[in-house]
Coordinates of C-alpha atoms in Angstrom, one line a residue:
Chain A
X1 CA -17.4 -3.6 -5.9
X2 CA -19.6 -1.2 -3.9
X3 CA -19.2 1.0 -6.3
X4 CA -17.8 3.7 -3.9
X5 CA -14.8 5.1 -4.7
X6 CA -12.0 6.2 -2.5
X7 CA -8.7 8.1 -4.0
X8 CA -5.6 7.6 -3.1
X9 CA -5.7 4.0 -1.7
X10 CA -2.3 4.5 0.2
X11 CA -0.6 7.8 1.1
X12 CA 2.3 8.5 3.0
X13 CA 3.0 11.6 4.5
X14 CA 5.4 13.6 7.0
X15 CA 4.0 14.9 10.0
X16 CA 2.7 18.7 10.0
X17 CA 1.3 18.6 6.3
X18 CA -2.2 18.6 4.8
X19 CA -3.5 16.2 2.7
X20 CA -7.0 15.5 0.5
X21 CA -8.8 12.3 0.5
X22 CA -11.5 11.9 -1.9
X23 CA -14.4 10.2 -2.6
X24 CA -17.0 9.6 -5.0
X25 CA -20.4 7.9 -4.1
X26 CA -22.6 5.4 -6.4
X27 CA -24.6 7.2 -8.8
X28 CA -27.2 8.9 -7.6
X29 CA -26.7 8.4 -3.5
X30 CA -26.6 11.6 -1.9
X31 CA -25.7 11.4 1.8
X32 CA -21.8 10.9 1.5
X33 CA -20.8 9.7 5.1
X34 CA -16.7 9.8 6.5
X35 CA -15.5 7.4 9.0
X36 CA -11.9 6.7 10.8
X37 CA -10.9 3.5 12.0
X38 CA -7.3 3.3 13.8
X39 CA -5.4 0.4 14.5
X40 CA -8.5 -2.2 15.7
X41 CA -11.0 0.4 17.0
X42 CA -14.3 0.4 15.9
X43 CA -15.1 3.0 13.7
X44 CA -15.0 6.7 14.4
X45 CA -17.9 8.7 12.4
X46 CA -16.4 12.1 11.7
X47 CA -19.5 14.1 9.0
X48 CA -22.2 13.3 7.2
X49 CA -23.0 15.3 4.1
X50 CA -26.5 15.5 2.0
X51 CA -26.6 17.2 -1.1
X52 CA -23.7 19.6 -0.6
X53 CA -25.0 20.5 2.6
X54 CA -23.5 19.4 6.4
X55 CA -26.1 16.9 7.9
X56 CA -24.0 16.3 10.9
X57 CA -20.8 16.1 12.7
X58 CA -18.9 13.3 15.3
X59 CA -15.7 13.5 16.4
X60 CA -14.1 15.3 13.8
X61 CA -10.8 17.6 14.6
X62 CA -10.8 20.9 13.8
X63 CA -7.7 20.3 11.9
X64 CA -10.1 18.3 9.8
X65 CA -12.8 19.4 7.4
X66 CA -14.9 18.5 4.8
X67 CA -17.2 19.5 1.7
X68 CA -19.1 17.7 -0.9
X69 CA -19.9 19.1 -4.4
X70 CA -22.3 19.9 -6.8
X71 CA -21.3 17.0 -8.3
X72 CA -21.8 14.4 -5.3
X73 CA -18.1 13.6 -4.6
X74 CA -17.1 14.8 -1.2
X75 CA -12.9 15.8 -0.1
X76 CA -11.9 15.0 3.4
X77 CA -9.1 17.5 4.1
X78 CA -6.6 16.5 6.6
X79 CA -4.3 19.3 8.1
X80 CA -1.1 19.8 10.5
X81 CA -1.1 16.2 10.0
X82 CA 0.2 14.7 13.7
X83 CA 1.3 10.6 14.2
X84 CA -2.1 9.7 15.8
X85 CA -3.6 10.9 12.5
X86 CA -2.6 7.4 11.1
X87 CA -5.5 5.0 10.0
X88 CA -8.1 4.1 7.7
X89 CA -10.1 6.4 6.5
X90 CA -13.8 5.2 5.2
X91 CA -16.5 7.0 2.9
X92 CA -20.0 5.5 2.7
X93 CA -22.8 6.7 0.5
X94 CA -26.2 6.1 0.9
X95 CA -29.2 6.8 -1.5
X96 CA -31.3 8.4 1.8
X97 CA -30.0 9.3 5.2
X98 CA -29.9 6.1 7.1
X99 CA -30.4 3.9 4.1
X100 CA -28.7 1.1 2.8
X101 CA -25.0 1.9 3.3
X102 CA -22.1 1.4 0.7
X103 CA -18.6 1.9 1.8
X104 CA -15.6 2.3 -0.1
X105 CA -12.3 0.5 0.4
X106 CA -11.2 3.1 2.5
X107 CA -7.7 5.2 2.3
X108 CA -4.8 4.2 4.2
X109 CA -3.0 7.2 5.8
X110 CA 0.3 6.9 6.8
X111 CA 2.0 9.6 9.2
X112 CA 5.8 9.7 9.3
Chain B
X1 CA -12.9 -10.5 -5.1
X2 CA -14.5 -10.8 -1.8
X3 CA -17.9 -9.8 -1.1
X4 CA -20.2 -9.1 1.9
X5 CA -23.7 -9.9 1.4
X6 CA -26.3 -8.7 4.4
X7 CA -29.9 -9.9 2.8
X8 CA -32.0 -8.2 5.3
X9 CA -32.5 -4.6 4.4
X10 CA -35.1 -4.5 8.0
X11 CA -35.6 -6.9 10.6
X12 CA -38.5 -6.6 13.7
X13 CA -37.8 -8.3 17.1
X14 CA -40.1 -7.9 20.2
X15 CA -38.4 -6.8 23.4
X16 CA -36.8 -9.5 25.2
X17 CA -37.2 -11.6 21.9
X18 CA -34.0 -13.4 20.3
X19 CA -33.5 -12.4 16.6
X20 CA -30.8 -13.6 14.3
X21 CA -28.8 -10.9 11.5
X22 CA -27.8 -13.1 8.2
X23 CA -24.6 -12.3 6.4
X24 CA -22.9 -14.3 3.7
X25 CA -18.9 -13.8 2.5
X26 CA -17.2 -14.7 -0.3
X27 CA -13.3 -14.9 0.2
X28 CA -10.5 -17.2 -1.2
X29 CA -8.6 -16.5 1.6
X30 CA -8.2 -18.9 4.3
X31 CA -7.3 -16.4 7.4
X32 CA -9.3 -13.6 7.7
X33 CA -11.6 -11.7 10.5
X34 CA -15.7 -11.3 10.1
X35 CA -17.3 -8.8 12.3
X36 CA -20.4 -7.2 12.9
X37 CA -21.1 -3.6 13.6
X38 CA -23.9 -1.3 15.4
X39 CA -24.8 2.0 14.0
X40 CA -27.2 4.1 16.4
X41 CA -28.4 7.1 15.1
X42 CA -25.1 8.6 16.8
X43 CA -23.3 7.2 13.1
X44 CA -20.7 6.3 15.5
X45 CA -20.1 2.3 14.5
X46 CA -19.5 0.1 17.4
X47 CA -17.4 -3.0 16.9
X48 CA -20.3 -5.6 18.4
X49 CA -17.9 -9.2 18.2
X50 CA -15.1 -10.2 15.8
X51 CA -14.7 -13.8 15.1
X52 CA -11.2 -14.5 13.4
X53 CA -11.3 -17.4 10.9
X54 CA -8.9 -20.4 12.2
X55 CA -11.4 -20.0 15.1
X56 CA -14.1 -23.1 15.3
X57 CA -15.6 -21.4 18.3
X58 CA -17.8 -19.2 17.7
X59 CA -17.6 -15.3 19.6
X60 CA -19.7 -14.5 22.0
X61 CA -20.0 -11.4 24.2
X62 CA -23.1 -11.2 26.6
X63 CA -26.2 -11.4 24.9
X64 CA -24.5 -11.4 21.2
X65 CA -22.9 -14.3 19.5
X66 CA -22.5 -15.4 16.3
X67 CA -22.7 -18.4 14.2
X68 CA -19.9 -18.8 12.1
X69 CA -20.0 -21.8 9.1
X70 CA -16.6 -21.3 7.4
X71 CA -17.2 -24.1 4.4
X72 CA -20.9 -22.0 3.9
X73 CA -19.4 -18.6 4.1
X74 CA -22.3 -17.5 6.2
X75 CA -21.6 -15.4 9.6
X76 CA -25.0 -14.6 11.7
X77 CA -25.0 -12.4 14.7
X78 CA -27.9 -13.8 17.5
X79 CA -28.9 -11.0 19.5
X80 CA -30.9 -12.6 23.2
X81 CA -32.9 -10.9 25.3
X82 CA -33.2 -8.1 22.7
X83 CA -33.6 -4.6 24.8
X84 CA -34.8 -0.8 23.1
X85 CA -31.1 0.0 23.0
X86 CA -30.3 -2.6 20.5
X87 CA -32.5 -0.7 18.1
X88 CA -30.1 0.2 15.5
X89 CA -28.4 -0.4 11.5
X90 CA -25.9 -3.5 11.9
X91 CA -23.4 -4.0 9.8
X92 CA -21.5 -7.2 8.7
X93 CA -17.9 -6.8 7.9
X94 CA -15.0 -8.6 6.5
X95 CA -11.3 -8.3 6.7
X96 CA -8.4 -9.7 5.0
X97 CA -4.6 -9.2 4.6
X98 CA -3.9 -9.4 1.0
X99 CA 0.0 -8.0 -0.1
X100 CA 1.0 -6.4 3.3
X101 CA -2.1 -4.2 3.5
X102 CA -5.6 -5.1 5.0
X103 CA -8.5 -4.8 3.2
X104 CA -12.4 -4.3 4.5
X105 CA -15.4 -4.9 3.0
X106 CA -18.6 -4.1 4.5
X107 CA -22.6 -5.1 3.7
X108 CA -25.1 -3.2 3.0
X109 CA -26.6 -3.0 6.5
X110 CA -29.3 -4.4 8.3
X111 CA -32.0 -2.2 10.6
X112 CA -33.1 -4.2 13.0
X113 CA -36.3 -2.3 15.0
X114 CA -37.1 -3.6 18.7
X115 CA -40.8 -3.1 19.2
X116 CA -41.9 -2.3 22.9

């Protein structure tokens, strides 16, 4: 157990809807990181977040967005959902930007 | 439960030196896939070599290969002729098929530094 936490673990949902993927880092990491992997493909870094604040952003869609709280637990917020959309979708947290890295178990999306 | 163990936090390798990344696994699965990962400062993670299980031979690709001992549960990646560009955090990764649905686990990282 990294002890990174990813809800839900499986979601299915129809093309054109939004959904929220969330995630919760080990106690007391601050850098919450959000990565997609689809199919076999390496994995896609989409934001970084420190404290609450955007460190940096990859490939992310603009359909896509992200925040993390007060509290340290970051929401990845998937919209117009399209079929392409479908894959894994990976937190990480780290205690320091570019530390040690722990990753969750990841969320499968599913776009019908 | 399976776990990913990477017990380098830092490794240093002179320029056109070979180094070698350790990672363990635990698994009581029989088919599964191992990889290993680069991170540049980009955060973008590039898939380095993936080595599936029934496999005896070990993966290589160019100056990377690995050396995979399935009864030790131990998966190193050899880097050769380390260059600048493979300056980066490398991550070990494991991947099963448990109940219809895959499942990843990943270690901690390892940042290796390539000293001119």
């Amino acid at each position: 157990d990294s002890g990174v936490t990813q809800t839900p673990k499986h979601l299915i949902t129809a093309t054109g809807q939004r959904v929220t993927l969330r995630c919760s880092p080990r106690s007391g990491d601050l850098s919450v990181y959000w990565y997609q992997q689809s199919l076999d493909q390496g994995l896609q870094f989409l934001i970084h977040y420190y404290n609450g604040e955007e460190r940096a952003k990859g490939n992310i869609l603009e359909r896509f967005s992200a925040q993390q709280f007060p509290d340290l637990h970051s929401e990845l917020n998937l919209s117009s959902l399209e079929l392409g959309d479908s894959a894994l979708y990976f937190c990480a947290s780290s205690a320091q930007t570019g530390g040690k890295a722990f990753f969750g178990q990841g969320t499968r999306l599913t776009v019908v | 439960a399976q776990t990913v163990t990477q017990s380098q936090p830092e490794m240093s390798v002179q320029e056109a030196e070979t180094v070698t990344l350790s990672c363990t696994y635990d698994t009581s699965e029989s088919d599964y896939y191992l990889f290993w990962y680069k991170q540049p400062p980009s955060r973008q993670m590039i898939l380095v070599i993936r080595q599936e299980a029934y496999k005896q031979q070990n993966a290589t690709e160019n100056r990377f290969s690995v050396n995979f001992q399935k009864a030790a549960k131990s998966f190193s990646l050899k880097i050769s002729d380390s260059q600048l560009g493979d300056a980066a955090m490398y991550f070990c990764a494991y991947r099963g098929f448990t109940s219809g649905t895959y499942k990843y686990i990943f270690g901690t990282g390892t940042r290796l530094k390539v000293l001119a």
